[in-house]
XYZ file of C-alpha atoms in Angstrom:
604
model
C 4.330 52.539 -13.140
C 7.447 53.255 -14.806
C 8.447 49.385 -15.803
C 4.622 48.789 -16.841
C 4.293 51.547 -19.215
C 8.078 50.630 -20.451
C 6.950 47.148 -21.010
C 4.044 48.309 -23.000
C 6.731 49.824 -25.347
C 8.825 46.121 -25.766
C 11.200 46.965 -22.667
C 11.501 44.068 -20.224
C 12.831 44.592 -16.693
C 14.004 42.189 -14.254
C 14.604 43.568 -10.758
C 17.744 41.717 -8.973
C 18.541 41.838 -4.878
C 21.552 40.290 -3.856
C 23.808 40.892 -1.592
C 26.786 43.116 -2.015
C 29.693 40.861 -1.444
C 27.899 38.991 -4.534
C 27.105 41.797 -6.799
C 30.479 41.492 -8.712
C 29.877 37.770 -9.438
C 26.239 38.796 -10.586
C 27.686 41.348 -12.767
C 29.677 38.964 -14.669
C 27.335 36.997 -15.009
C 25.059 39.392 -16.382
C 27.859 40.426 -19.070
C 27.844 37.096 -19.942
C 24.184 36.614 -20.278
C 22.856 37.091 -23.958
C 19.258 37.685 -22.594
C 20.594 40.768 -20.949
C 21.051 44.084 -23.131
C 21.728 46.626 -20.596
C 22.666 46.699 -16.868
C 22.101 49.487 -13.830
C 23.053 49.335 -10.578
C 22.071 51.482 -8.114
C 25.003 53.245 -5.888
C 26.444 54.014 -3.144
C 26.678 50.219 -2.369
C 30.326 50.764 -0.199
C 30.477 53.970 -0.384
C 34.557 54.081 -1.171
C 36.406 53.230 -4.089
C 35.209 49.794 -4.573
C 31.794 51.189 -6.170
C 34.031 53.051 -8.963
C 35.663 49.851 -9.511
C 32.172 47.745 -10.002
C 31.012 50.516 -12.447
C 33.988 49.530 -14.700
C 33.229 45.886 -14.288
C 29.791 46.785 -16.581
C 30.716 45.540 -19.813
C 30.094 48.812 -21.779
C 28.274 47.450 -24.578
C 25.908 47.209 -21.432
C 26.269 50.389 -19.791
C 23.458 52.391 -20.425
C 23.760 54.321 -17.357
C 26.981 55.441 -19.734
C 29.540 55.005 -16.039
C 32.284 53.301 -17.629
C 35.960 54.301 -18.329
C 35.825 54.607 -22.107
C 32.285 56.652 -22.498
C 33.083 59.119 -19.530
C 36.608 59.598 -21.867
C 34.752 60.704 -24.848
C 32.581 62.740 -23.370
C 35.137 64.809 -21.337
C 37.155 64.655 -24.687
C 34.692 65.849 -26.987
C 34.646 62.950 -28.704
C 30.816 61.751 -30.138
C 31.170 58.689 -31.753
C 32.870 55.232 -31.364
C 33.500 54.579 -34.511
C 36.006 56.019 -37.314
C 32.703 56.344 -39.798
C 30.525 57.855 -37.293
C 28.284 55.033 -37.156
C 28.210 54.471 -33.461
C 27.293 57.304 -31.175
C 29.100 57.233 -27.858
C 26.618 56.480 -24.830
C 26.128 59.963 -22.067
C 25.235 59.597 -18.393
C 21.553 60.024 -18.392
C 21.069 63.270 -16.104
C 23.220 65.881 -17.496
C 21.930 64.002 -21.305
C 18.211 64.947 -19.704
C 19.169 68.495 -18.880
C 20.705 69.057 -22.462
C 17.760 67.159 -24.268
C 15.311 69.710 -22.054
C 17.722 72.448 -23.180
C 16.899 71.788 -26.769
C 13.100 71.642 -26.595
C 12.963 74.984 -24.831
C 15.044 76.532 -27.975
C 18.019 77.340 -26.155
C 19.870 75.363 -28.999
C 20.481 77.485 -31.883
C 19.606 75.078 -34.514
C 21.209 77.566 -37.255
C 24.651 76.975 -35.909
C 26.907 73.837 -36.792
C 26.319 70.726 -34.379
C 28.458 71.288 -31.527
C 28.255 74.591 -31.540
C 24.780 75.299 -30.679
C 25.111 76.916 -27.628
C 27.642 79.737 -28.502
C 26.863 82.954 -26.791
C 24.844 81.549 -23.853
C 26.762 81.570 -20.387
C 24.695 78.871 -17.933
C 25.614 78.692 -13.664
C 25.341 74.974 -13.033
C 25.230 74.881 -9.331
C 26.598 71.428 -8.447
C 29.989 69.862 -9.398
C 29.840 66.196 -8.267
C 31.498 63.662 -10.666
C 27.849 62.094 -11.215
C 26.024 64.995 -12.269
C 27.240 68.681 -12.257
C 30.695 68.327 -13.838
C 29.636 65.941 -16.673
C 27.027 68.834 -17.284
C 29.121 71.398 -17.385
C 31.901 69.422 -19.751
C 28.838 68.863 -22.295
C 27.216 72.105 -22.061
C 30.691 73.682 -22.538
C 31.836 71.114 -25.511
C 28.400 72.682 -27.103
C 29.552 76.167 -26.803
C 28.526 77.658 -24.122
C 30.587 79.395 -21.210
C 29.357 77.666 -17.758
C 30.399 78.614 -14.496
C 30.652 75.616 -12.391
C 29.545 76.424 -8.112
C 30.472 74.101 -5.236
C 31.554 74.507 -1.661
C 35.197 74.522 -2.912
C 34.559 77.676 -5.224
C 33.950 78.737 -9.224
C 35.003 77.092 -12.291
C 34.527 78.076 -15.729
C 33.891 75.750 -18.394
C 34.603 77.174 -21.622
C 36.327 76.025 -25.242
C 37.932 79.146 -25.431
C 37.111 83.402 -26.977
C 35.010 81.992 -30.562
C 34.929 78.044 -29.314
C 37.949 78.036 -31.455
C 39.461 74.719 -29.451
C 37.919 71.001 -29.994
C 37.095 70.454 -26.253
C 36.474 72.239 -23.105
C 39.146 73.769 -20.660
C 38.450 74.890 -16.897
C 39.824 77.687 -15.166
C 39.585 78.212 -11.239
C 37.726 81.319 -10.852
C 39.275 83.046 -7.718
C 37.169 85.536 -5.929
C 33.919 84.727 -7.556
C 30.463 83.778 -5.658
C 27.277 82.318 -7.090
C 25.688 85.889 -6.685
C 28.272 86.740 -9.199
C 27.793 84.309 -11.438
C 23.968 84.206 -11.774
C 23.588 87.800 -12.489
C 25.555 86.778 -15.850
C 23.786 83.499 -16.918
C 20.783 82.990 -19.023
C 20.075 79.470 -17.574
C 20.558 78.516 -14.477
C 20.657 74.726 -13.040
C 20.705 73.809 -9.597
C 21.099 70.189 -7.862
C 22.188 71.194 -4.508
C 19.067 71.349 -1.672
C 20.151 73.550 1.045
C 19.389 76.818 2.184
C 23.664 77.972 1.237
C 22.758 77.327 -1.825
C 19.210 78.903 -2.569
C 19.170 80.778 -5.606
C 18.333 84.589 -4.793
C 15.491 85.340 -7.276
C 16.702 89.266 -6.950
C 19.287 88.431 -8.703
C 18.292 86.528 -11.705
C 18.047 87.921 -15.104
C 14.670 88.839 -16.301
C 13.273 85.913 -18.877
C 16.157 83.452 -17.612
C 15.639 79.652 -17.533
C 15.592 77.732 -14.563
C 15.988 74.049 -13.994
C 16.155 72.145 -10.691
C 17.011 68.622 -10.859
C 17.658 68.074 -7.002
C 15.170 64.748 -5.736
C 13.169 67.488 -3.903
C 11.297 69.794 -5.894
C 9.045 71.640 -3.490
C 10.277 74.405 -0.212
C 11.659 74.595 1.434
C 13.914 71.584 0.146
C 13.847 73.248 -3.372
C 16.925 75.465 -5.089
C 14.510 77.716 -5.724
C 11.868 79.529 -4.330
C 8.320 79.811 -5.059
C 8.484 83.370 -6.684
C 10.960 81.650 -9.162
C 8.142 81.505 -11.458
C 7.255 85.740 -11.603
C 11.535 85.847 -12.530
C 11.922 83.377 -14.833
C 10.260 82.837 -17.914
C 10.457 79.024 -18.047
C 11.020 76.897 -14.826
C 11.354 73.120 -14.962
C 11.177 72.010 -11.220
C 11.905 68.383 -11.965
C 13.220 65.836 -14.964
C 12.963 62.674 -13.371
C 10.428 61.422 -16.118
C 12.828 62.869 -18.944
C 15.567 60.919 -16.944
C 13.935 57.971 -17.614
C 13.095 58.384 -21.284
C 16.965 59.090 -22.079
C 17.923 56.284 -19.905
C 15.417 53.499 -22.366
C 17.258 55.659 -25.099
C 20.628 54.777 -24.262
C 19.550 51.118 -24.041
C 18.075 51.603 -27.822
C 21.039 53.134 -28.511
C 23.501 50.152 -27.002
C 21.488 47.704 -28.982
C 22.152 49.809 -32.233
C 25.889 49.862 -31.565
C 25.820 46.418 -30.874
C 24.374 45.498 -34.404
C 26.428 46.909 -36.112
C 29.912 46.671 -34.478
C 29.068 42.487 -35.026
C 29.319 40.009 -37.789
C 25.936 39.291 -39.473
C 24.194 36.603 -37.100
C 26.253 37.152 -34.391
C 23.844 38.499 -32.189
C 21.288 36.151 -33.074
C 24.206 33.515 -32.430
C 24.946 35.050 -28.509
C 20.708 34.852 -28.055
C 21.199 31.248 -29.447
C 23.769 29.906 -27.268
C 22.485 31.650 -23.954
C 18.713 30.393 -24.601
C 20.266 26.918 -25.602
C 17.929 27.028 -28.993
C 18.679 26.417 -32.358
C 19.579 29.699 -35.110
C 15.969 31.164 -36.751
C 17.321 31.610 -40.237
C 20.326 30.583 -42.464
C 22.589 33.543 -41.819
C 22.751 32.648 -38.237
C 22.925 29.001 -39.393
C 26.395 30.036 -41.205
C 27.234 32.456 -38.338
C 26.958 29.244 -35.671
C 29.092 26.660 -38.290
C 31.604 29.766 -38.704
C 32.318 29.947 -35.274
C 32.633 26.736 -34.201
C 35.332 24.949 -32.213
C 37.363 23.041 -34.364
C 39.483 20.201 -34.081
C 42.421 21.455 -34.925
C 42.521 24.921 -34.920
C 44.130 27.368 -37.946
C 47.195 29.513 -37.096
C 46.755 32.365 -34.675
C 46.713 35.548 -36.081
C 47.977 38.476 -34.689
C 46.818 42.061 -34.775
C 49.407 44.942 -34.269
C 47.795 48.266 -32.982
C 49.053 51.628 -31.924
C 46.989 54.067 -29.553
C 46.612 57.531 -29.743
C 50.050 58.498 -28.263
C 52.884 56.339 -29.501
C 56.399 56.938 -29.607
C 58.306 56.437 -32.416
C 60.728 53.343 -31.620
C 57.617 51.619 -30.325
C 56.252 52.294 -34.033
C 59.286 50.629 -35.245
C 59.446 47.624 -32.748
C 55.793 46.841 -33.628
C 56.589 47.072 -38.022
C 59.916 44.456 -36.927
C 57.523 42.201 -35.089
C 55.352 42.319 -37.475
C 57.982 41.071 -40.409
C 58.940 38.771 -37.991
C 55.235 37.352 -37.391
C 54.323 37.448 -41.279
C 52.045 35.788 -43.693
C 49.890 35.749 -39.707
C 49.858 39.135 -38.282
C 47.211 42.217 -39.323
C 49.160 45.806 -38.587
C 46.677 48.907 -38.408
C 48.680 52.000 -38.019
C 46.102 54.647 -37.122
C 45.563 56.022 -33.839
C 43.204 53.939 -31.582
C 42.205 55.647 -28.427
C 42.350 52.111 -26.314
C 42.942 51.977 -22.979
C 43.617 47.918 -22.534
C 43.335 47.787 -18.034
C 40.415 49.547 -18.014
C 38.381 49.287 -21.078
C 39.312 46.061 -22.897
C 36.018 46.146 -25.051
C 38.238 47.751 -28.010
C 40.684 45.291 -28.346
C 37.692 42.401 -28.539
C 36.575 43.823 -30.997
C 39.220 44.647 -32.832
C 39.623 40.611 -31.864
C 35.920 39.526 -33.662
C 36.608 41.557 -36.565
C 39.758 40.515 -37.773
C 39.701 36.931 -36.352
C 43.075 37.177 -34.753
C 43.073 35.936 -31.043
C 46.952 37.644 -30.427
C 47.103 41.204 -30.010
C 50.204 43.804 -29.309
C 49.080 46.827 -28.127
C 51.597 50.075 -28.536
C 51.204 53.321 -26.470
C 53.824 56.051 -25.131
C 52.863 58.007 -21.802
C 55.014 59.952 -19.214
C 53.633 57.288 -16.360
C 54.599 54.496 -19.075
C 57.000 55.250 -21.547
C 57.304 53.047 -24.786
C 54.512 50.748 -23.462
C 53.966 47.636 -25.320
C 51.052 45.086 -24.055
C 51.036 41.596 -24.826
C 47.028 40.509 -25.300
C 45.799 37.163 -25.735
C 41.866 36.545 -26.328
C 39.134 33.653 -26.370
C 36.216 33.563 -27.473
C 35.513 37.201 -28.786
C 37.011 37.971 -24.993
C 40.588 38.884 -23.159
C 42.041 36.400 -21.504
C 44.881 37.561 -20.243
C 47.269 40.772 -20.998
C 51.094 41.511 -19.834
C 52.418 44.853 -19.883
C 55.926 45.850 -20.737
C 58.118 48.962 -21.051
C 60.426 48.793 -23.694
C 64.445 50.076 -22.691
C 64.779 53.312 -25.149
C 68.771 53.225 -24.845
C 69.577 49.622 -25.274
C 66.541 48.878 -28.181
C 67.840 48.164 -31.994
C 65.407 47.883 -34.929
C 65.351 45.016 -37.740
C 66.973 48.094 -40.041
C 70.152 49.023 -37.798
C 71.438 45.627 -38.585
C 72.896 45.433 -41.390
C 73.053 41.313 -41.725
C 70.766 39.348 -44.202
C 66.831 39.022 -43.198
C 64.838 35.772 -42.563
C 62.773 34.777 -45.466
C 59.054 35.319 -44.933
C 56.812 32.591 -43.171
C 59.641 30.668 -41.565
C 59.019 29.157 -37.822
C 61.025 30.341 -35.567
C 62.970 28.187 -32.640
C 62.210 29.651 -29.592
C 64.535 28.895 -26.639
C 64.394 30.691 -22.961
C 66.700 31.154 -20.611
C 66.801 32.143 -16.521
C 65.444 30.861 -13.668
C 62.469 33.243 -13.452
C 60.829 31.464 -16.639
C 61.117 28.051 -14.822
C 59.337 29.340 -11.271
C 56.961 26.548 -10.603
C 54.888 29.247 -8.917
C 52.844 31.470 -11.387
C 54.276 34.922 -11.956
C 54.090 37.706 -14.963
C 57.332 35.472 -16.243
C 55.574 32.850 -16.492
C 52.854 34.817 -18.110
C 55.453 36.382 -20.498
C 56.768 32.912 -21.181
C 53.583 31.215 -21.911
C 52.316 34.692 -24.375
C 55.710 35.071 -26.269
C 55.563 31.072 -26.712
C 51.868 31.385 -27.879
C 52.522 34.506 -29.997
C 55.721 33.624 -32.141
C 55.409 29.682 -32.367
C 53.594 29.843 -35.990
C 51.863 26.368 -37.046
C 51.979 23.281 -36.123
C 53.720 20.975 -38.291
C 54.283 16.998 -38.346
C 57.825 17.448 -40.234
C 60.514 19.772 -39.617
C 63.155 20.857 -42.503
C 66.530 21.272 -41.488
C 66.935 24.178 -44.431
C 63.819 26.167 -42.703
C 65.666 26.295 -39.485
C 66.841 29.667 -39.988
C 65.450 31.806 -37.144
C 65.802 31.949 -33.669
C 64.179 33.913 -31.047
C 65.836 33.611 -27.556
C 64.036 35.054 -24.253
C 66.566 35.741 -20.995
C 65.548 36.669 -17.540
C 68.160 37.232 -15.180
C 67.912 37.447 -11.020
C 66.067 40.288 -9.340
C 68.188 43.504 -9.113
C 69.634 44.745 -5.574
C 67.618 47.551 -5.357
C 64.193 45.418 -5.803
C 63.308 46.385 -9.232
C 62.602 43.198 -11.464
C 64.405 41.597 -13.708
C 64.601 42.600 -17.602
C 63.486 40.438 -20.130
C 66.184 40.319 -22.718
C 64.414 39.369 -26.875
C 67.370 38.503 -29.192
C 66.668 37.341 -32.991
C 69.151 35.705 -34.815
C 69.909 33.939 -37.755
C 71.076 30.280 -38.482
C 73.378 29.678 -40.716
C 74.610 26.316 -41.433
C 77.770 25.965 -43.321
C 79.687 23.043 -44.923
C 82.017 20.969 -42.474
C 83.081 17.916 -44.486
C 81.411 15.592 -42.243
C 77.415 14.102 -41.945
C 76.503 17.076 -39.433
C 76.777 20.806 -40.956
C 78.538 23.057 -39.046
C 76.067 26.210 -37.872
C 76.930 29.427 -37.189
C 74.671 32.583 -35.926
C 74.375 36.073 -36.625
C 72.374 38.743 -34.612
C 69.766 39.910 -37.297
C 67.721 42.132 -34.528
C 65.059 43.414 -33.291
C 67.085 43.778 -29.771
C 64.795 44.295 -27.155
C 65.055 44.823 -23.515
C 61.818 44.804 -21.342
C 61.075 45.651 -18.324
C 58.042 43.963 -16.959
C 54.693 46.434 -15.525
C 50.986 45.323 -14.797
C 49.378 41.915 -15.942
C 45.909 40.689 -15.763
C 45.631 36.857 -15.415
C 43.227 34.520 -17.000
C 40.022 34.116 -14.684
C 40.057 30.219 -13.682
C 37.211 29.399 -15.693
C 38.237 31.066 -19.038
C 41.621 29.040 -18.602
C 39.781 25.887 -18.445
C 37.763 26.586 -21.120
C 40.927 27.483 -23.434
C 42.750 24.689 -22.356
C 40.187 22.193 -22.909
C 41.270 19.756 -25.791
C 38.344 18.146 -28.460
C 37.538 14.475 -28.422
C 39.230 12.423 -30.625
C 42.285 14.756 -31.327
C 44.880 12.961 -29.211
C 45.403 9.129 -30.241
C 44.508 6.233 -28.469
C 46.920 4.960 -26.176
C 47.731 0.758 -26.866
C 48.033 -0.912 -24.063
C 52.172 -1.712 -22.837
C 52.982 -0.089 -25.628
C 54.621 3.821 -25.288
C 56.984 5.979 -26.977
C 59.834 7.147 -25.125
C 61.107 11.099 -25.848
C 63.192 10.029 -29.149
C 60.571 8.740 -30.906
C 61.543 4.987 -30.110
C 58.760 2.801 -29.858
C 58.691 0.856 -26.236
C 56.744 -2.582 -25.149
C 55.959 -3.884 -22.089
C 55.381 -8.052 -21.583
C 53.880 -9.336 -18.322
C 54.903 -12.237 -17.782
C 53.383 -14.859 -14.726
C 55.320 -16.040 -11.698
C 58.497 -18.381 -12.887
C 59.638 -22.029 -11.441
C 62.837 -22.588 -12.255
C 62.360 -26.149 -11.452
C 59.711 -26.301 -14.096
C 61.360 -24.633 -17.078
C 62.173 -26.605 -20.172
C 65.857 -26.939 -21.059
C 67.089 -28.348 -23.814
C 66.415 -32.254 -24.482
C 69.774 -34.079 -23.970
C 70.431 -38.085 -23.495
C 72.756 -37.425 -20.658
C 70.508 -34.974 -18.578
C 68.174 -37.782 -18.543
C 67.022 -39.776 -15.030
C 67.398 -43.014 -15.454
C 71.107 -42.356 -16.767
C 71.777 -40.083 -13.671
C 70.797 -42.751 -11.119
C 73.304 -44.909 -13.375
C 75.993 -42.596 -13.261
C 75.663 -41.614 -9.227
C 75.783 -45.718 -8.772
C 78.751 -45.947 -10.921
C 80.073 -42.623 -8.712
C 79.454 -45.138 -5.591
C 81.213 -47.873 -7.035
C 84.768 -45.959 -7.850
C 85.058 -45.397 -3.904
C 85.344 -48.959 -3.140
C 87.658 -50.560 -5.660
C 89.874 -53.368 -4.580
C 93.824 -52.907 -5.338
C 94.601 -56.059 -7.075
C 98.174 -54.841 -7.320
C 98.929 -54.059 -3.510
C 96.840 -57.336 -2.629
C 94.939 -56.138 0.005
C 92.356 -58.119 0.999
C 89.677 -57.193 3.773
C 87.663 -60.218 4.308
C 86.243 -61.965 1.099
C 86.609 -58.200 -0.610
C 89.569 -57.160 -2.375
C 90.109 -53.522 -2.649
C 92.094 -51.508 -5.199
C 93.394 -48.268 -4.237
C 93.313 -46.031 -7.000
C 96.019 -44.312 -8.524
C 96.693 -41.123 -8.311
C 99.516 -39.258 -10.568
């Protein structure tokens, strides 16, 4: 009933049973899949931890069930929007965004009142605190101004932003001593969620004219919160809001597609329906949206984009302004606050990524559990690839400004040179990792010549062995600058100077590049690289090398040079003539054998 009068409305829903050890392959897949605007899954599928992790595997510009890391933030944070122009609502969890949309029809909403503060000088029992449902109530009924008291096996909280809703978001105190008798005789509304006969609601003790709500999946006795004679107490009860459930659930999805509009390019979405439906674009926007985005053949300089989060310590500040004059004409750096969270909601960063066209990101953040965090973000195709964190050494770091030798000039490339057996582990580790992203990040453009004068910069990377005590080796980042000098010979003689930043990390969580992403990345154009000739190759100094086969060689055969004494007929001649010499007659000594006189020959 419900997907047939949703489909009257231009919904379309595709019911998918699989398996649960390949659910998080069919998520991905889904997040991948432009036909697909929102995704829900229904839970418990483990029933442990591994269900929280596949609700933050929902891409959450798909989330309309509103699960995911960064929307449950901004809720419990007060925060309403995504966006710095207030553009982009953030997306709630469906039930409690039911309860507070049934809330407002009834009136409880003071409309008179500022948004957000609505609901000042109403106190509400919600009688439930599960991390679904009742606490994510409480939170927004409390952000809107109203003093709940939160019930649960383990006791009372109250949800409140403080006497006159004088602080931005909520704060909870443990209420120690208090009951749910004791709270419902000072509530106006009351919501329940809890079937059980510990938690009935006492109709004695409700306030003449209160509001009732019961959102539990039963609704009638003796399953229900509350008892038939509810209705002679109260002067509204709403025994169920499963249909209003489902209408704020198709608005979240209305609401996802909205966002997703306008946090994209113009076309792009039509481009993402395009490529996933294999067609061709439907108008000439998209047409210049597809050409725009194209793979090239050779690809322009990276870009990188420098961004600091909402907490950020000072020296990381300053790290991320040297690495940016270090990067420069091809780094972007924002400097206000960005509530990003890389690990668990990366969906910030890509689009930070889309907007500004820069595939290299460095993320700075400060935290007691990671102080003076930099991460190290790579992206491909409007998506992270891969991401190294690292914790920047407060007593041994030195700025570009404490060193007071001459700067680089602007736009130079950089030698980069690293040093330490961790970097050359044939097995891959987050060395590797950092190798590959600090090569990727700082190696500028390609170029077919190289000018000895723009040699002025070099970047050198040093790992050393594994401590003692087991904690990993630091990655040392030294700048410094060439300077060549004259030596009255050919070769100049070079000198360098430390120029800074100094920079000692220490390395903390990575995320590698899925398989498939990696071979997409990696995969080179047709036609770039140049055809090979055959026995021809260049060796690594440029020289040019050829290779002749030749055929099997008889040395008998092989022509020498043409001379009148290597010739046959004056051999045999000469071999006779050899003959001849051993049996000459001595006509001297007269000795005669037979008719044959023999000479003896000579010899001095």
């Amino acid at each position: 009933m419900f997907s047939d009068s949703a489909g009257c409305r231009g919904f379309d829903f595709s019911l998918r049973e699989v398996d649960r050890e390949e659910l998080e392959g069919q998520i991905l897949a889904s997040n991948h899949d432009g036909r697909v605007d929102g995704i829900i899954v229904y839970y418990p599928i483990f029933g442990s931890r591994q269900d929280q992790y596949l609700q933050q595997l929902i891409d959450v510009r798909k989330d309309v069930e509103g699960l995911s890391h960064r929307y449950i933030f901004n809720m419990y944070q007060n925060i309403r929007f995504l966006d710095e122009g207030r553009s982009q609502k953030s997306i709630l969890p469906c039930t409690p965004l039911a309860i507070v949309k049934i809330l407002e029809y009834l009136k409880v909403y003071n409309s008179i009142l500022p948004y957000g503060n609505r609901l000042f000088g109403h106190s509400i029992t919600v009688v439930n605190r599960s991390e679904v449902v009742g606490r994510p109530l409480a939170a927004l009924l409390a952000n809107d101004g109203a003093s709940v008291y939160s019930v649960d096996v383990t006791g009372v909280q109250h949800f409140t932003r403080g006497e006159g809703i004088k602080k931005r978001r909520h704060e909870v105190v443990d209420m120690e001593g208090w009951t749910l008798e004791t709270c419902i005789t000072l509530s106006d509304v009351v919501i329940s969620g809890v079937p059980g006969e510990a938690f009935k609601i006492p109709t004695t003790l409700l306030k003449e004219g209160a509001i009732c709500i019961n959102f539990s999946t039963e609704k009638a006795s003796p399953a229900s919160n509350f008892p038939p004679e509810v209705k002679d107490r109260a002067s509204i009860y709403v025994p169920a809001i499963g249909k209003v459930t489902i209408t704020v659930l198709l608005r979240n999805l209305l609401r996802i597609v909205q966002n997703r509009e306008l946090t994209l390019m113009p076309g792009e979405e039509t481009l993402e329906n395009t490529r996933s439906l294999g067609g061709k674009p439907k108008n000439a926007r998209s047409k210049r949206a597809l050409a725009k985005r194209e793979s090239l053949a050779h690809e322009n300089t990276k870009t990188a984009l420098l961004l600091r989060g909402t907490t950020c310590s000072s020296l990381v500040q300053n790290l991320l302004a040297d690495i940016n004059a270090l990067k420069r004409p091809f780094s972007i750096r924002f400097t206000k606050k960005n509530e990003i969270h890389p690990f668990e909601d990366a969906s910030s960063l890509e689009f930070f990524s889309l907007k500004n066209d820069a595939s290299l990101l460095l993320f700075g953040s400060h935290s007691k559990k990671r102080p003076h965090c930099m991460t190290w973000v790579r992206c491909f195709g409007g998506q992270v690839l891969d991401m190294l964190e690292v914790y920047v050494v407060k007593d041994t770091a030195r700025t570009l400004a404490q060193f007071k030798s001459e700067k680089c000039k602007v736009g130079l490339k950089p030698l980069l040179s690293f040093s330490g057996a961790p970097f050359e582990n044939p097995v891959a580790s987050q060395y590797t990792l950092a190798k590959s992203i600090f090569t990727d990040f700082f190696r500028g453009g390609e170029s077919a010549t190289v000018d000895v004068e723009g040699l002025q910069l070099m970047i050198n990377f040093s790992a050393g062995e594994e401590a003692q005590d087991g904690s990993p080796a630091m990655i040392q980042m030294r700048c410094w600058r060439i300077i060549t000098k004259r030596s009255g010979q050919r070769v100049p003689r070079v000198e360098v100077e430390e120029m800074g930043p100094r920079i000692d990390f220490i390395v903390g969580r990575s995320k590698e590049a899925e398989a498939s992403a990696w071979k997409q990345a990696m995969k080179k154009p047709k036609g770039v690289e140049a055809k090979s000739r055959k026995n021809i190759e260049t060796d690594i100094v440029g020289d040019k090398i050829g290779r002749i086969h030749l055929g099997k060689q008889d040395l008998t055969e092989i022509q020498t040079r043409k001379m009148k004494g290597l010739k046959r007929g004056r051999e045999a001649a000469a071999d006779a003539e050899v003959a001849d010499d051993d049996a000459v007659i001595s006509e001297e000594e007269g000795d005669v054998t037979g008719d044959l006189e023999v000479k003896r020959q000579k010899i001095a």
